[in-house]
Every structure is written in structure tokens, then in C-alpha cells.
Amino acid sequence: MATTLPYRDINVHASANYYAFSSPSSPNAPTLVVDRPSGDLRLNDGKVLGARRVSSIAGILGIIKLRLDKYVVVITKAQPMGRLRGQMVHRVVATEFLPLRDPQVRDPDEDTYLSLLKTFLKNGPMYFSYTMDITNSFQRQAEKDLSEPLWRRADDRFFWNRFIQSDLIDFRLGNSQRSSLRQSMGSHSEVDPFILPVMFGMLRITNTSVKGNSFTFALITRRSRFRGGTRCFSRGIDERGNVSNFNETEQIVILNDDASSGMAGYAGDGFENGRIPGNPGKEVHVLSYIQTRGSVPVFWAEVNTLKYTPKLQVRGVESAIPAARRHFDEQIKLYGDNYMVNLVNQKGREKQIKEAYEQITRLLVSTPAEDTMPSPHTEEKFHVVEPAEKHQQYDRMHYIYFDFHNETKGLRWHRAQLLLDQLEQPLLKQQYFHGVDMPGDKLGRMEVRNRQTSVVRTNCMDCLDRTNVVQSMLGRWTLTRMLTDLGFLRSGENASDDAVFEHLFRNVWADNADVVSRSYSGTGALKTDFTRTGNRTRAGMLQDLNNSCSRYVQNNFTDGPRQDAFDLFLGAYEPSSTDVTYVDRRPVLIQSMPYILAGCLFFIFISIFTRRLPNSTQRFYADPPKTPDQTVLPGSNSATRATDEPAPPNLTPSAPSSSSTIPAENVPKTPPTPAEAQSSSNVSATTSSGAPTGAGTASVTPSAGSGSTSTSQKPKRKPRRWRRFFLSLIILSGLGYAGGVYYSLISDNWHDFFTEYVPFGEDTVAYFEEREFRRRFPQDKSAASRAYPQVRGENKVTISGKSGMSSRVTDDASQGSDLGTKGRHTSALQDNQPARSKQAPTAAPSAEKKKIAEPSKEATKKEPSKSAPAETPKIEAKAPSPPKPEEPSKSAAPVASIDPLNVPASNEAAVQDVVKILNDIITVVNADNAAGKYSSAISKAKDEISKVAQSIAALKETEHRAAEAKIQANHTEFDGYAKELLSRVEQEMREQESRWKDEYETERERLSQSYQSKLNTELASARDVYDQKLKNELLEQSVALHRAFADDVATRVETERDGRLGRLAELAKAVQSLEELTADGATVLDRALNTQHLQVALDAVRARLEPSAPAPAPFVTELAALKAAALPTASNDNNDDNAIVAAAVASIPPTAYQRGIPSAAQLIDRFRRVAAEVRKAGLLPAEAGVASHAVSWALSKATFRKEGMPVGDDVESVLARAETWLEEGRLEEAAREVNGLGGTARELCRDWLGECRRVLEVRQALEVVETEARLQSLLVG
């Protein structure tokens, strides 16, 4: 049975009432219709009518509902990444949202949701395959039923678009809970090809070789969609057992996979399940190795407080036990034994994470056995927690702690090899997956030759940087083992010995680290220089510093929108039409602060880049004082001497010369007379707005003709602040642009941003890349064609503004398809050629062309002269005029439509796919009534395709004959090998028969001896039983004789009652009384012995709880002895008292006797540490911010602590009374005081109160047991 695979080519028909999705490669398949605006899904068997636009997409990503509308998310562009076992894998490059409603009014929340999702899909690395399930590892694929649809086989953890595919899946299964369905209920298997699973993570496929042996190397990292999110918003484990940042990394080696050696080729559904076959003469071997990473499986979180290291909070480990059980149930079921490598620090803030992880492991493993290996630098280099015996499923957990930072500090990265040495035996034991393709299997099943039986689960705090280093080391070690088993390497050789492959291996793993880190923390990974080069470098440290600073900024300011995008896409949050999420409800003053800050920065920027005037700080109260000789007015009382006056200028105009003439406006005017100057002075003084400057001064400037103007002061130049500002801006912009170009040449991420968003960025970067290419490869002949220069006079290709896919339907019903217009669908050379469909081509003779071209060349060589204008018309007259369109021939009938191509003789999938593509083009051309325009080109294409089909058929026939000859030769060779094999098998069978005979005789002798010993044992048992029966019969006879004797004696006593024998009755009574006294004495002795046992067990428990112990010690054995001493016995008739003791023992909580209880000193010490934090919290208001925390910390240091028994309900008084009660040994009163706290103070003391509660419960139970023991001893006395 052939499986149903997703469609590779889907056409979208858009109209005002629906979206229709159909596959041109499957014309008989039904069309999926999404009604607008209701969103109902239905299948249409016929052709959909009324659509005005056709677009092609790579697949349907899903359907998502936001606040006001539903959107169909489609993949508009996919990039091929390579082939695995001949099956192509694609990456999602571009997506588009098709709304079901035409928005009339823009909604800010709806736009925000769309922006978040578009940014997420643009930056998220998502991959898919039409023919291969990339969500499952090769080992899990080998166990799947490949006849099921692709989406049913997908691993639900890595099926990232599972939520937005829910509408399609519900429609497929007939479930209408999420969406209304127009058709009747029931399963619709025709929807399976429209459901495309998408994986989120990293994928890299490359062809390489080691020591001349070629193979395909691939690395796939799959991120789980459960508990997805960003670094500081998603930590630890949730109630369902899902951990944050869980990734499965699979390292793949494929041998003899010739089908994966290139990107070319197109596989159809009918050709081996969409696969291109590999090398037919060799077996295709698939080897893979899986590692996992995930957050520490306890409840913990980091709270952003604008500090570089966020505040770490860890909840009680006991509360995480159910969630951890669910998590490891799944991990052990999927991967087998889990070797949990913990790389966090054993000191500082990460210490509590390490202790919590170890504690949860101890609680899950039934009989934990721990081993600690110290080092010269730390107390623990390795800390291993292994199950001593395997009694349950969780005993398949193996915990290994390695202090990564302390062992590798000081750039001693070679010491990370110590962890590999510690894991060598588990790695040898766990193996790896090895499968071989089954030839002739249409579904692509594999023969499994080896399985991976366990997995290494690595983690650090973020599961990013340290985890990447360790996983790359384990991957290299396993790869060396794989290549050695394949025979590529000899024993003792390593894959790292090949320098070219080692460089490739390091860069692939470093790219994997960067992708995983960007999806979780927002930046590239740290320590990738070690992964890429094998050494820690200074440049790598600077890059790590840059990434760390970027992580701080993003985690505190930009990770919120990223987390919202995760929640929207994965369905953790579903917007409601009634909720208003993004409305800013803060006060107006708070909202205006960013704009005020921006204005301040703008003015600061202006003040920096503009020059300050020298008199900008002078106070202008009046004109500055002037000296008396600054102004000389004719006829005034000036103190200036007459000799100081300059001579009046000669105003008599000279005769104009013949060479030049002075214009009238340039002739100087006649100076005013003294009377006129005095009158103008008076008028200026009365109309001047300035204050008088004192005697001997004047505020009127001299006239232009006066010769008394002082020449010592020059006019001040106007400040050119704007010119300096723009000049500085241009210089800085140029430097920034140059820096951006340089950084684009060394950074791929910045290259993409710069070339896409910066004007002329793509051309500039391409120019420098071309120069660099020509410098490095000067002999490359193809370098001249890399720039693709524009031909002079050639019309450029213009892309229409309406090209591409849009949700809006065009208004012009007569426009049709855009294939008939000039644009990206037609050739760029058509604009330079005459319309061939309207006239016959007319070509000028070559001789005439030469005549026309020669004068033009001669004209360009001549220098310009007076005769040039006269010669120009002649040259223009020789140039041929463009041909005029001729009337179409009446005999040539217009082409109504183009018949589709049919090549029934060829069964090749590639040819049929090309035929389908050409038929689709013919359909579009016919729909646009452009058959006459493209008929010749399409006819030529038909002929070429027919020739290709015939060539393929001939080639197949030739190859078929060659294959038959080769099969015959192989058959002959196989017969020889088979005969030799039969002879060897017969010899081995004879040898095996002799061995079996010897083994049979040995086994027969052993069975005979065993039967004889068993027979002797049975006879001895029967003899013992017979002897026991005889003893019982003799005892019964003795009892019967004793009873007969007693009856005889009683008869005689009754007969002779009045005689001397009457005293025997009294004697019998005395004997009976003596027997009762003896029985009572035995009972008293038994009770005394039980009381003594109870007291001894109680003393043992108290001795175990002595306060001198350095740490709480468990008392499981002692408590079991105490419980056994309290059990009711047959000889003890006071069973009620024993029941009281048993109930008291049962009231002790299991965590108390399994972990022990702290002593009074330990409780006091822990209380004092908790009290310090409580005092800080007691000074905080209800909604505290960063400033409140800082003030509370300062006040907690400066506040005087109370002592004794102060009065009051404040936190300090309660803590002082509790500490006094603790020092007096009155734990119950201290707990009652602390229990009276509220709010954050009570929450901080919750764990301490729990310890007190366990101590009090144990003490109360022991007091009850001790009281009962004393009561029993008194009763015995």
C-alpha cells in the first residue's frame, strides 16, 4: 500500500467568498476550500469557479485565529537544503497570511499579533520534507508504519505547527469541536496531502570524505514545542513533565547514498515513494547517534531585576517529584537508560540547582549509590549517583556531575576530555543505530542491524554553551567509532586526523550551537571558538563578551515579545475578541517619558555638533559703549580735531573710457549735507529702540559716503551651524556606511540585514565581494561573468507592483492573469525586439548592416568641427527606421487555444512532472487568451520534451540490457559462491552435530544426577512425613489413654466420695489454681519483655536523633524496629496499647525518617539565615520595584535588631520572640510565632516551618510511645 504524501505544488485560487487549494500534479484529487469569512472547511470534487487570481505556494503551514480574524498561513518560498537517502529537505524562507475578512478598520492589537507572528516565522529556522519524516530519528522511523500519512507518523514533540494545523486535522478526523464544518461528520482522508509537518531547529547536510572514503554527513537538532519560549521566561519543568529548551540532536552518517550527492533532481510520488534511488550496486548504510539536552527537571525560575545575574528561585524538590516522574517515564520509554550529565557550578548561585537535581535523582532511584571524586581545585570533580540494584523503571537513571568551569578554567580546555573518559564505558555499551536500505521496497523501509540502547542527556544552566562543547566532544568520539566500524579508519586513528573533515565537523557543530542559542537566548552561543578551532582564543572571549551583553539587553527588554510570539504560535495563549491586551494604561506622564528623553538626546546631539558663539552668554541691556572717535558727523560738536578728518573724496566723475563703462547703479551717491545729516540723526535718535549710551556717543551709523567710518573692526561672519551639522552628519553617515559594508563582508547575519534594508547596500557589498573574488582567483575565467553587467541599451526587467501573492482580490475582472503583462514572468529581451506575433520578422542583409555601422564608427572617431552638424543628418538618414507592423495574413487563422501535452509512452516521474508543469503553463496561457503569442515557443518545448522522453526510454533500454547481462554474470558468480557456501555449511553442520552429541551426553548425565538428588530429597521428605504421622498417632493414643484414665479416676472419686478418696477433688482444685498462677506469671513476663523491647527501640531512635550529628540522619531502620516492637502479639492481651504505639509511629511523615530531622542547633542556624531575608522582605511594600529592593537592603543593614521578648506584631518583634523561644528550646512556641507572619515573610519561612512541623511531629510521636511504654511498665509492676 502506497503512502499518502503532502502535495509539493499547490495552487491558491482566491475570491471574495473563499480560498481554494488544489494540486496541479493531482488533477483528480478534490480541492480544499476555506470559506470566507466563516472559515468553514469543505472538499470540492469539481472545478472551482469564480476565482480571479492564481498563485503557487509550497505548502499550507496552518490556520490560526487571532483577536478579530482567522488567517491561513501559507509557505510562499522554500529553500532546498539537501537530500537524505534521496529525499529532499526544505527550509521555510517566506510565508504569507491570508485573512478571511477584508479589514475595514485597523485594530492595533491585531496588527501587533500579526507583527509578532511574522517576525517569529521570519527568524525561526523551520524545516520540512514532502517525502521524509524529519521529526523522527532514523531509529524511530524504522519502527513506524510507513504506509500511514506523514503527519500521523510525526513525533508530536517536534511537530511545531501542530496547533495551527488543528483545524485541518480536526476536519480530517471529523472532529468539529474547534471549527464548524459544512460537510457531514466523518473522516476525510483526502485532506492528508494538505497537512505538512514542520520541524523547528537546525539541519545541515553535506557530502564529505575521510581518508578518501566519501559519505554524507548530516546534523539535525529538533527543538520540542512543549514549554517553548525564551531564556528567562521558560525554565525548569512544568506539571506535565515537559522541560524547557529540550532539544534532540541526531548525528547522521550515510554511506553509498549517491542520490544525496547533489541538489538536482525532482522525485515524483510514483517513484519509490518520492525517493531518488541510490547506488544500485552497493548497500546504503545509515548510521545515527542521538543526544538530548534539557533544563534541570525541578521547579525553578529566574526573575529579571535589571541585574546581570537574574534572581534565582527554586521551589521544594518534593513538589516536583510527580512532574519529574512523568518526564523520565517518557525519556526512558523513548531512549532507554538516561546518562544525565550535569555541568552547572558547584558554588555560587548555581549550587542550589545542582543540589536540587541530585536530590530529585535520589528520590526517584530506589537504592542510590553515590561516589564522589575530588580534584585539587574543587571538592567535587565528579559526583556519580547510580542505582545499586535495578528494581524499577527509574533505576535506569544514571547521574554524572562534572564541574566544567573549574576544571577548564585558565584556558585548559583539554581537561574536558576527563568527562569523556568517565563516560567511555556507557558510550561503548549504548551503541548507535545502524540500518541498511531494503532494495526494492517502495516505502523505503530499512533493515535494522543495530540499535542505540541509551542516551546522554546533557545540561547546564541554559543548556547552551557548556552543553554544546560536551555534545560536540561526544559526537566526535562516536563518529570515530562509526568510521572505524565501517572500515574507514584503523584502530587507534581518529576522525580528527583529517584536517579538512575536522574543519567541517567543527563548523557544523558550531553552527548548531549558534542556532540553538539564538532560538532560546536571542544571540549566538558562547565558547564557539573552542568548538570551531579546538582552542579558546582572545577573539572568542571578546565575542562572548559581546554576546553576553546582547543577552542581557535582550533578556531584559526584548524577550517579552519573543515569548508572546512563541505562545501565540504554539497555542499557549489564544487571543479573545473581548480582551484588549496592548492598550497602555499607564499615566500620561509615564508614557511621555520616552519622548521627553528622546527630545533631550536630540538637543544634546545638536549642542555637541554645533559651535558655540563667543558672545552667547552676554547680557544685552544696551548698545556697548563706543569711543568718541568712532563716529564723526559733519557740523556736530565732536571732540575730534579737524586734522583728523579725512579729505572728502573726489566725486567728479571721470570721462568714461572706451574699454569699460560703469553702470549707473554702481556710481557712489553724493554724501548728505550737515543739515541733512543732523536731521537724520535726530530722526534716528527718536525712533531708535535702544537706550542712550551717554555723552559723546551716537547710535546712528555713518552714511555710506562718509569717510570717517572706522576700519579697525571687521563685520562678524554669520555662524554656519547648519552647514557644520550637515557636514558632520554626512561624515558620520559615510563612516557608518563604510563600517556597515566592512562588517557585511565578515558577518553573514549583518550581510543579510545590510543588503536588504540599507539603500544601495546590496550593490556596494557585491562590488567589494567581486573585487575580493578576483583578487583571490585571478586566473578564474568565469570571474568576468559574475557581475552580470547590464547591456547598454537593454531595457531592465521591472517587477509589477501587484506581483506576488496578496489576500486582496483585484477589482478588474477582465484583467486575468499577470502572465501576459511585461514583468518577471516574461523575457527581458522582449522589449528590445519587435512584436513577432503581429508581423513576419524582417531582417536586413548583413552587408547593409555593415554599411550602416561603419559611418557611425567613423563619426565617433572624428573630432568635433564646424562640418559635424552638417554630416549628422546624413548618418541619421542611413539608419534604418523601425519596421511598421503589418496587417496579419488573412490565410493565417488565429490560434484559439493550445492543446495540452501528453507523453503516454514515458513513465518517468521527472518527465511527467515537467509535462504537468508545461500543461499548467498552457492552462494559464489559454486562460489569458495569449495562445498566439506563445504558441511557437510552447510547440518547441513540446518537441523538446518528446525528444527527451524518447532519449530517456532509449537510455533505459540500454541500461536494462546492461543490467540483465550484469545480473547474469552475478548469478553465475553467486552459484559458485553458493556451492562453496553449501560445502562450508555441511562441514559446519557435521561439526555442530558432534558438538551437540557431546553436549547431549553431558546434559543427560547432569539431568540424571539432578534427578537422583531430587529423588533422594523426595524420599527423605516422605520418610520425615511418615515419622511425623507415627508420632501424631502415638500422641493421640496417649491423649486417649490419659482421658480414659481421668474418667476412670473421676468415676472412682465419685464412687468413693464419702471415703478417704474424697480429698482428691480438693487436691485437683489446688493443682488447677497452681496452673492458673503459672499462666499468669508467664503473661506478666511476656508483657515485661515487650515493654523492655519497646523501650530499647525508643532509646535507639532517640540516639539516632542526637543533636551532636553534623547533619540530619535518616532513622528508617530504628523506626522499623520500634514499629515491630509495637506490633500486637498472641501472648499480649493488651493489644489496644500496642495499636496506640503503632498509630503514633505511623503519624511520622516518610520524609522525616527518610531524610532525617534537623537538631535544635541546626534549626536555630537556619532560622537566623531565613530571618535575614525575612527582615529584607518585611521592609518592602506590596508592589515593590528595583528601588524598593535597594532601599530595603540598605535599611536591613542599618536597622537595629530587637532582642528578648518585645511586644508587637511587626516582623522584627516576631522574629526576636521566635529566636528567644528557640534559644530556650521551646520549638512549638517559636513555630507558632513565625506562623503568625503574613505575605512574603510567611512565604520565605515556609520551608523552615515545614522542618519545624516535621520535628514537632517526630517529637510528639516519640513522647506518645514513651508514655505508653511507661504505662505498660507500671501495669506490669
XYZ file of N, CA and C in Angstrom, residues 354 358 362 367-374 379-388 399-402 422:
78
model
N 22.249 22.473 41.342
C 22.958 21.181 41.407
C 22.402 20.317 42.532
N 20.424 16.622 42.188
C 20.886 15.411 42.865
C 19.826 14.879 43.821
N 18.010 11.178 43.806
C 17.998 10.253 44.943
C 16.576 9.801 45.265
N 17.515 2.526 45.147
C 18.673 2.292 46.032
C 19.862 3.060 45.476
N 19.951 4.380 45.735
C 21.047 5.166 45.152
C 22.383 4.854 45.816
N 23.411 4.728 44.988
C 24.787 4.542 45.448
C 25.611 5.687 44.882
N 26.225 6.481 45.752
C 26.919 7.696 45.342
C 28.428 7.513 45.438
N 29.140 8.201 44.537
C 30.587 8.171 44.521
C 31.071 9.556 44.131
N 31.974 10.120 44.943
C 32.486 11.463 44.709
C 33.982 11.387 44.494
N 34.459 12.044 43.428
C 35.883 12.073 43.117
C 36.367 13.512 43.241
N 37.180 13.856 44.241
C 37.657 15.240 44.380
C 38.791 15.536 43.407
N 36.013 20.469 45.588
C 35.664 19.314 46.400
C 35.094 18.182 45.554
N 34.490 18.520 44.427
C 33.889 17.507 43.570
C 34.336 17.755 42.138
N 35.073 16.806 41.586
C 35.332 16.829 40.161
C 34.266 16.009 39.446
N 33.963 14.846 39.997
C 32.871 14.022 39.528
C 32.013 13.637 40.722
N 30.714 13.619 40.512
C 29.778 13.121 41.517
C 28.781 12.231 40.781
N 28.835 10.940 41.074
C 28.044 9.959 40.348
C 26.993 9.385 41.283
N 25.749 9.350 40.821
C 24.650 8.707 41.552
C 24.135 7.585 40.660
N 24.381 6.338 41.064
C 23.998 5.165 40.292
C 23.075 4.282 41.127
N 22.146 3.575 40.503
C 21.330 2.613 41.262
C 22.157 1.378 41.619
N 22.121 1.014 42.890
C 22.852 -0.181 43.311
C 22.223 -1.435 42.719
N 23.234 9.458 37.075
C 23.578 10.871 37.232
C 25.097 11.028 37.319
N 25.648 11.887 36.450
C 27.083 12.182 36.449
C 27.255 13.691 36.503
N 27.916 14.171 37.554
C 28.176 15.603 37.682
C 29.637 15.867 37.341
N 29.866 16.934 36.552
C 31.212 17.338 36.170
C 31.304 18.850 36.309
N 35.333 9.464 31.654
C 34.381 8.951 32.634
C 33.201 8.246 31.951
